[in-house]
CSV table of C-alpha atoms and ligand atoms in Angstrom, one decimal:
chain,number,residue,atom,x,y,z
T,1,UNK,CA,-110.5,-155.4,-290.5
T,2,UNK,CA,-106.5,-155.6,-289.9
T,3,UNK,CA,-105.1,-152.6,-291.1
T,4,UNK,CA,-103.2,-154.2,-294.0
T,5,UNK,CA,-106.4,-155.3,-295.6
T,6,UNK,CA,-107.6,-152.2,-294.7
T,7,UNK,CA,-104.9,-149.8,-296.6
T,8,UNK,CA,-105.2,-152.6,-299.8
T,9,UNK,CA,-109.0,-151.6,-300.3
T,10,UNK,CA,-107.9,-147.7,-299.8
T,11,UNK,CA,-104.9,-148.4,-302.5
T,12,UNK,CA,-107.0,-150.3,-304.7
T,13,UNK,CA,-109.9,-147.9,-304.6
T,14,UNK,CA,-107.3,-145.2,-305.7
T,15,UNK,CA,-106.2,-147.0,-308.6
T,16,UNK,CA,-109.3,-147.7,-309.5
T,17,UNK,CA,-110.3,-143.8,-309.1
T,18,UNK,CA,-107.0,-143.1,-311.1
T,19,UNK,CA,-108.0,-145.2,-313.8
T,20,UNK,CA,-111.5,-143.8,-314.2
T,21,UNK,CA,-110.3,-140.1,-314.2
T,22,UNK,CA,-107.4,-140.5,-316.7
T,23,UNK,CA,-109.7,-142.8,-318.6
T,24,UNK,CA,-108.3,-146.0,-318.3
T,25,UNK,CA,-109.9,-148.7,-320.1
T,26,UNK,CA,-107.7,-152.1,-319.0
T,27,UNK,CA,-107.5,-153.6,-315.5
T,28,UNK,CA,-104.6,-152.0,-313.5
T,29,UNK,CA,-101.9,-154.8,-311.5
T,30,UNK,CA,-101.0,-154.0,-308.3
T,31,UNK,CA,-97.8,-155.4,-307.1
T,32,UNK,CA,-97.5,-155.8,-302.7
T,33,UNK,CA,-94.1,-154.8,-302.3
T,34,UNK,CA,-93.4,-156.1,-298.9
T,35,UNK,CA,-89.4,-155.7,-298.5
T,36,UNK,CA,-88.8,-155.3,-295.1
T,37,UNK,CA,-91.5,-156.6,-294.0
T,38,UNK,CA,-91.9,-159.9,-291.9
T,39,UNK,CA,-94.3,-163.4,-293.9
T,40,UNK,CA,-97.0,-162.1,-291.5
T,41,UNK,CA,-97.7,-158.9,-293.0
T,42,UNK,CA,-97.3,-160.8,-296.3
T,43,UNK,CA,-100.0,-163.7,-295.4
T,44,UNK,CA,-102.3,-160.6,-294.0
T,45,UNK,CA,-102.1,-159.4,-297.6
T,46,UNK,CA,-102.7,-162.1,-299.3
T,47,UNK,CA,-105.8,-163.5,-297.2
T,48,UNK,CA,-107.2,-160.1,-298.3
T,49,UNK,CA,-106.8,-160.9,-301.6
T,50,UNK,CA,-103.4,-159.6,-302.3
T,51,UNK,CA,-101.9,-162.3,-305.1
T,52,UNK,CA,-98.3,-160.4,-306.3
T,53,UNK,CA,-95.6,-159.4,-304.2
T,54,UNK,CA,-92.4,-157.5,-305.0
T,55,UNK,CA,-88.9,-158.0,-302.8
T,56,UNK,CA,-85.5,-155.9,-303.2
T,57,UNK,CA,-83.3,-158.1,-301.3
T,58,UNK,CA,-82.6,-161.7,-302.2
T,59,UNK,CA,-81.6,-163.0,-298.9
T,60,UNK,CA,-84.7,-161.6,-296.9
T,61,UNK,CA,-87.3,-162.2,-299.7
T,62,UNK,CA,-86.1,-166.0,-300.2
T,63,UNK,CA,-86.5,-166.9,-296.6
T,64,UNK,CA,-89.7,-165.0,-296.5
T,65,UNK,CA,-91.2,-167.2,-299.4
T,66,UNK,CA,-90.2,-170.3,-297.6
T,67,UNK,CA,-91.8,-169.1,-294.6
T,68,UNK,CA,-94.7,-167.9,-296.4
T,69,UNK,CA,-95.0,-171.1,-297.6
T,70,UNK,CA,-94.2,-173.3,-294.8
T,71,UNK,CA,-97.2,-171.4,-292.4
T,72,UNK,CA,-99.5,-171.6,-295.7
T,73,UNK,CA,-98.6,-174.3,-298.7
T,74,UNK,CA,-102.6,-172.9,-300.0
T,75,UNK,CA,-101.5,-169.6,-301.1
T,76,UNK,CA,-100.4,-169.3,-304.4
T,77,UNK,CA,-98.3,-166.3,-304.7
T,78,UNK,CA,-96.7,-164.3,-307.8
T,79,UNK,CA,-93.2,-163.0,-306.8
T,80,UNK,CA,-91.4,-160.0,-308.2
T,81,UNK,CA,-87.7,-159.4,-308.0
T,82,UNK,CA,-87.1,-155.4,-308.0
T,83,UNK,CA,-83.7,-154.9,-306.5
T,84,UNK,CA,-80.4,-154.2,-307.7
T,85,UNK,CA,-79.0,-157.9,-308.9
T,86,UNK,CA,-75.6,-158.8,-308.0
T,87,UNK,CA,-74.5,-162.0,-310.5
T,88,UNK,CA,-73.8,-164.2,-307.0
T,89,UNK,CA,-77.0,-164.5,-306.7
T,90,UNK,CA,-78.8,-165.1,-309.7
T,91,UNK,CA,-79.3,-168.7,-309.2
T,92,UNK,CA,-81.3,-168.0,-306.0
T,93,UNK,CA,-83.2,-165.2,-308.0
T,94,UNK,CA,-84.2,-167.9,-310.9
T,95,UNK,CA,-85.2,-170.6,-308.4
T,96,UNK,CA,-87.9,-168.7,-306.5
T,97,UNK,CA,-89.0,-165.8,-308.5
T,98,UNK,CA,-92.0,-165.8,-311.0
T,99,UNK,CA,-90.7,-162.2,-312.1
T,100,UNK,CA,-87.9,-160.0,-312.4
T,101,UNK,CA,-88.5,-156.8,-313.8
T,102,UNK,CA,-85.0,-154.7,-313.0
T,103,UNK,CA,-83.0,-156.9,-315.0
T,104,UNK,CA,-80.7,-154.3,-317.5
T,105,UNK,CA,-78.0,-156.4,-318.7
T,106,UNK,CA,-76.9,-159.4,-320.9
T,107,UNK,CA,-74.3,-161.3,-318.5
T,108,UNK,CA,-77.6,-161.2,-316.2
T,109,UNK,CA,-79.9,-162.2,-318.6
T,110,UNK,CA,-78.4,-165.0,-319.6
T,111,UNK,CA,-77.5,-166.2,-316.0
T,112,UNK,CA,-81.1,-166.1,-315.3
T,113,UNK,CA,-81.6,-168.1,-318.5
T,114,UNK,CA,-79.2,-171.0,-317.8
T,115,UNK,CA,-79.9,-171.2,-314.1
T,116,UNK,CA,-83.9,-171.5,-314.3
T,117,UNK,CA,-84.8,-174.6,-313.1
T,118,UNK,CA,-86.4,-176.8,-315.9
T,119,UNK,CA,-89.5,-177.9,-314.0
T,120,UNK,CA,-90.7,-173.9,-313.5
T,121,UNK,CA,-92.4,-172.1,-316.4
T,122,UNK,CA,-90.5,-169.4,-317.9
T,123,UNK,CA,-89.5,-166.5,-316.1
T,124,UNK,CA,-91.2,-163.2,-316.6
T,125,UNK,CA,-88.5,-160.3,-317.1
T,126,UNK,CA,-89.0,-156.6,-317.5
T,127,UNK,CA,-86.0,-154.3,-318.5
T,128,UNK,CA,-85.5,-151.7,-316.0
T,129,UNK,CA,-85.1,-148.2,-317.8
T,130,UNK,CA,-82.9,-145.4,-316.0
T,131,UNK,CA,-85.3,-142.6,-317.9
T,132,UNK,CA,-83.7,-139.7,-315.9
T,133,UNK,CA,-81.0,-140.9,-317.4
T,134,UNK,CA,-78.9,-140.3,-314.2
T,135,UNK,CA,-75.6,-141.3,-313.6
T,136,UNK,CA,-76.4,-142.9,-310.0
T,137,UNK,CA,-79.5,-145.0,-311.0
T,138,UNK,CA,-79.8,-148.7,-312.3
T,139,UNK,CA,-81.4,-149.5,-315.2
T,140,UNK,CA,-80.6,-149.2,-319.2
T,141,UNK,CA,-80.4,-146.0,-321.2
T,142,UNK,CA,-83.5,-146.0,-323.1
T,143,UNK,CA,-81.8,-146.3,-326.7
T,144,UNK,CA,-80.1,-149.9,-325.2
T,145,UNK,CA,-83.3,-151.1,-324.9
T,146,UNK,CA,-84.3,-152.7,-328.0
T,147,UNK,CA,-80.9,-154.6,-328.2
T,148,UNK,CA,-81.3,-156.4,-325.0
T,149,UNK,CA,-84.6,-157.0,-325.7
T,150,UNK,CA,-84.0,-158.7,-329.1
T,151,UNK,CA,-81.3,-160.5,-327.4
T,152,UNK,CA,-83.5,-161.8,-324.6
T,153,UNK,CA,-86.2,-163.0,-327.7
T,154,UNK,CA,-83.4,-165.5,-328.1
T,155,UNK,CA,-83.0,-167.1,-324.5
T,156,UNK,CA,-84.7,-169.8,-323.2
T,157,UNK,CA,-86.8,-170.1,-320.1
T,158,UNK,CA,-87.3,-166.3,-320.3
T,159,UNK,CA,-90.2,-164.3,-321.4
T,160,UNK,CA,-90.3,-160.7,-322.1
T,161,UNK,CA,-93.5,-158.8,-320.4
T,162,UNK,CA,-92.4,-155.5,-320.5
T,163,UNK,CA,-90.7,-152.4,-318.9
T,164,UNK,CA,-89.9,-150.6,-315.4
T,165,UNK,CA,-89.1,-147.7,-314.0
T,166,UNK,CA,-88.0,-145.7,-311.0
T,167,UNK,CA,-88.0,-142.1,-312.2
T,168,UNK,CA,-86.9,-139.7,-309.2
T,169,UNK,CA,-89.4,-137.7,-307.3
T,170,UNK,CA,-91.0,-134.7,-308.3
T,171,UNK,CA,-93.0,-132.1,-305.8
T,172,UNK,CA,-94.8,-130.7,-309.4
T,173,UNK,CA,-97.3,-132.6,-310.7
T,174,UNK,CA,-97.0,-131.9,-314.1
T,175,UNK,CA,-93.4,-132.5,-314.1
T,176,UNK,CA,-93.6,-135.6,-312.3
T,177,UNK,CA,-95.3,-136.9,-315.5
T,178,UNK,CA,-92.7,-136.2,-318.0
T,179,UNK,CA,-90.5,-139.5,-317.2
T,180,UNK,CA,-93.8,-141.6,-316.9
T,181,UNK,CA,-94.8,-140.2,-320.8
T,182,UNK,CA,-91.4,-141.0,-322.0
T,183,UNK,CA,-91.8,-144.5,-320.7
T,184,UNK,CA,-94.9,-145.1,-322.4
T,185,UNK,CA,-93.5,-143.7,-325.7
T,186,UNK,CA,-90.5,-146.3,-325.5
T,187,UNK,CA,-93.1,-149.1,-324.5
T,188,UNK,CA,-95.1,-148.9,-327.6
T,189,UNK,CA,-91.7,-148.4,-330.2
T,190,UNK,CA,-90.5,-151.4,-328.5
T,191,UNK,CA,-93.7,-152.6,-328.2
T,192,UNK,CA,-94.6,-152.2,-332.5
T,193,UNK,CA,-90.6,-152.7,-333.1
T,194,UNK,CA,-91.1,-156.4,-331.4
T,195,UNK,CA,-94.0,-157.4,-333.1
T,196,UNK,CA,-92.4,-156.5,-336.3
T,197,UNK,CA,-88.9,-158.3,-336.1
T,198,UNK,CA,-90.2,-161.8,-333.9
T,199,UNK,CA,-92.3,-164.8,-335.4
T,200,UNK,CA,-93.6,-165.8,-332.4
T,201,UNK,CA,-96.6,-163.8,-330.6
T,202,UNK,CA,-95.0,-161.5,-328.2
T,203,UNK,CA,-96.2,-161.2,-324.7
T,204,UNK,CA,-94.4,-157.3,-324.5
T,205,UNK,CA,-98.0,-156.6,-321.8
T,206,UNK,CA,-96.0,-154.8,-318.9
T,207,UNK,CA,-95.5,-151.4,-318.3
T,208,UNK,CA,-94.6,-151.0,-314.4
T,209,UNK,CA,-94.6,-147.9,-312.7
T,210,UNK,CA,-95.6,-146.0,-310.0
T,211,UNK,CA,-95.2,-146.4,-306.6
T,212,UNK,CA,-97.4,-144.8,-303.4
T,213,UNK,CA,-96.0,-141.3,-303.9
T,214,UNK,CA,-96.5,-141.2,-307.6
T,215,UNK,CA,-98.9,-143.5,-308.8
T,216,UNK,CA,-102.0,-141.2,-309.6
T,217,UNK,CA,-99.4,-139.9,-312.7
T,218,UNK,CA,-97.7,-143.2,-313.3
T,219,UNK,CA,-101.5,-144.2,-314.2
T,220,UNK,CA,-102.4,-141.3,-315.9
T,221,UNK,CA,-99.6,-141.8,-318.6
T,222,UNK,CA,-100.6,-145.7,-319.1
T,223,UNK,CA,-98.6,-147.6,-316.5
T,224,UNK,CA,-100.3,-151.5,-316.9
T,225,UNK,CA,-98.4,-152.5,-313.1
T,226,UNK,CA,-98.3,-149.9,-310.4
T,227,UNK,CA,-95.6,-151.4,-307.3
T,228,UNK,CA,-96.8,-149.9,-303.9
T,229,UNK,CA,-95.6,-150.7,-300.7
T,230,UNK,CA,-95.5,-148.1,-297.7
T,231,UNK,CA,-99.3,-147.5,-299.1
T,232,UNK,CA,-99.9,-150.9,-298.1
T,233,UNK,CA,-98.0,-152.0,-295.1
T,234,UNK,CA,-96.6,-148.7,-293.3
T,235,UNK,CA,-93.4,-147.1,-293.1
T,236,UNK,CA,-90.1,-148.8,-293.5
T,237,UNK,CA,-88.1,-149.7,-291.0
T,238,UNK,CA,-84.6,-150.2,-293.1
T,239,UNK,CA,-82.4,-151.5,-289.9
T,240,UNK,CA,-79.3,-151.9,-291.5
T,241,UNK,CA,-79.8,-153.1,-295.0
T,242,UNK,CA,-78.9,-149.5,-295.9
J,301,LIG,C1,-89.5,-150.0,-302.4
J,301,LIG,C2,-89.9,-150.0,-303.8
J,301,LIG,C3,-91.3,-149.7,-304.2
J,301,LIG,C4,-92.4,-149.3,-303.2
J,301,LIG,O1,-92.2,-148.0,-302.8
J,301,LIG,P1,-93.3,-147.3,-301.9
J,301,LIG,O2,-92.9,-145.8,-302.0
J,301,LIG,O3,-93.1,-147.8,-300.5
J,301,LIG,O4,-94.6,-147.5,-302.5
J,301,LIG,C5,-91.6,-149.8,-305.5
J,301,LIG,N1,-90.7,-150.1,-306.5
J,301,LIG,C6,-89.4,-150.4,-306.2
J,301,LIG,C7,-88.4,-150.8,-307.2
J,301,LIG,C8,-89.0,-150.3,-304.8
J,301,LIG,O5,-87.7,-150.6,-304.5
């Protein structure tokens, strides 16, 4: 066994162990994120069974996907968008994406609307939540969440899954949770506030967070996608995209 598939059954084990101990009823998503790392380690993942992968960096992840594709048109993969998004590159974002889930403004939202292409199903979008409501982080304050979320309701070619988070690490384990509960509480408000206000069904399903330092608690307070990647494919070796 390579050592990618290898570290996937070890990760999915855990989140299935996680789910069991918290007592976890629904099927946890993992998302692959793979930034950094060449279509190789990608197609490794995927030919053990990997299906969703998350990239931070437009530029790499689009010429990954093409590669990915190129070397093996059979794999049907899910891509997530999880970086910071500059409006310059929006349109490449929209054209090769299946998800975006750190999207936290309107002028973005709306790109992302306008510039899907018509012959791709709607684009999944999660609003990414700055819940340690520090001044360096992206993401929205949790009380400007409902706004964009109503205002997304109205866009085309976009469909509303859910939220993410990033909340800064935590040595104490019971601390660690704190951000993870707040998330959850926001989810379902938004979550009961949605289903109130819209006509049509909403598909508000997403709650991603967690990531291979954190996840046993991200789980524990109801996180529906967990987003791992050094878990999966190693240490990162960030050359100089830092
Ligand atoms: C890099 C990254 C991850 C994965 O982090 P690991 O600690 O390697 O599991 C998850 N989510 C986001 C948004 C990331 O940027």
């Amino acid at each position: 066994m390579s050592v990618i598939s290898n570290n996937l059954q070890v990760v999915r084990e855990s989140i299935l162990v996680a789910a069991h101990t918290s007592h976890v009823m629904c099927p946890i998503k993992l998302l692959a994120v793979s930034k950094t790392f060449g279509a190789d380690a990608v197609i490794a993942a995927a030919l053990a069974g990997q299906q969703a992968f998350g990239e931070n960096y437009v530029q790499e992840a689009v010429q990954k996907i093409a590669s990915v594709r190129t070397v093996r048109p059979d794999l049907a993969l899910e891509w997530h968008f999880i970086g910071p998004i500059q409006s310059n590159k929006t349109r490449l974002i929209a054209e090769n994406f299946d998800w975006v889930q750190s999207l936290s403004s309107e002028k973005i939202a709306r790109r992302l609307a306008e510039q899907r292409p018509s012959h791709l199903p709607p684009m999944n979008v999660c609003l990414q939540i700055n819940i340690d409501g520090s001044d360096s982080k992206s993401g929205l304050a949790s009380n400007q969440a409902l706004e964009l979320a109503r205002v997304i309701a109205t866009l085309p070619n976009l469909r509303l899954r859910g939220l993410m988070a990033i909340p800064d690490a935590c040595d104490d384990e019971q601390a660690r949770r704190v951000p993870f509960r707040q998330m959850r509480q926001l989810f379902d408000q938004l979550f009961n506030q949605l289903s109130q206000e819209l006509s049509e069904p909403i598909t508000f399903d997403t709650l991603s967070m967690g990531m291979s330092g954190d996840m046993q608690a991200a789980i524990a307070e109801g996180a529906t996608m967990v987003r791992i990647g050094s878990a999966i494919f190693g240490q990162r070796d960030y050359g100089n995209k830092q």
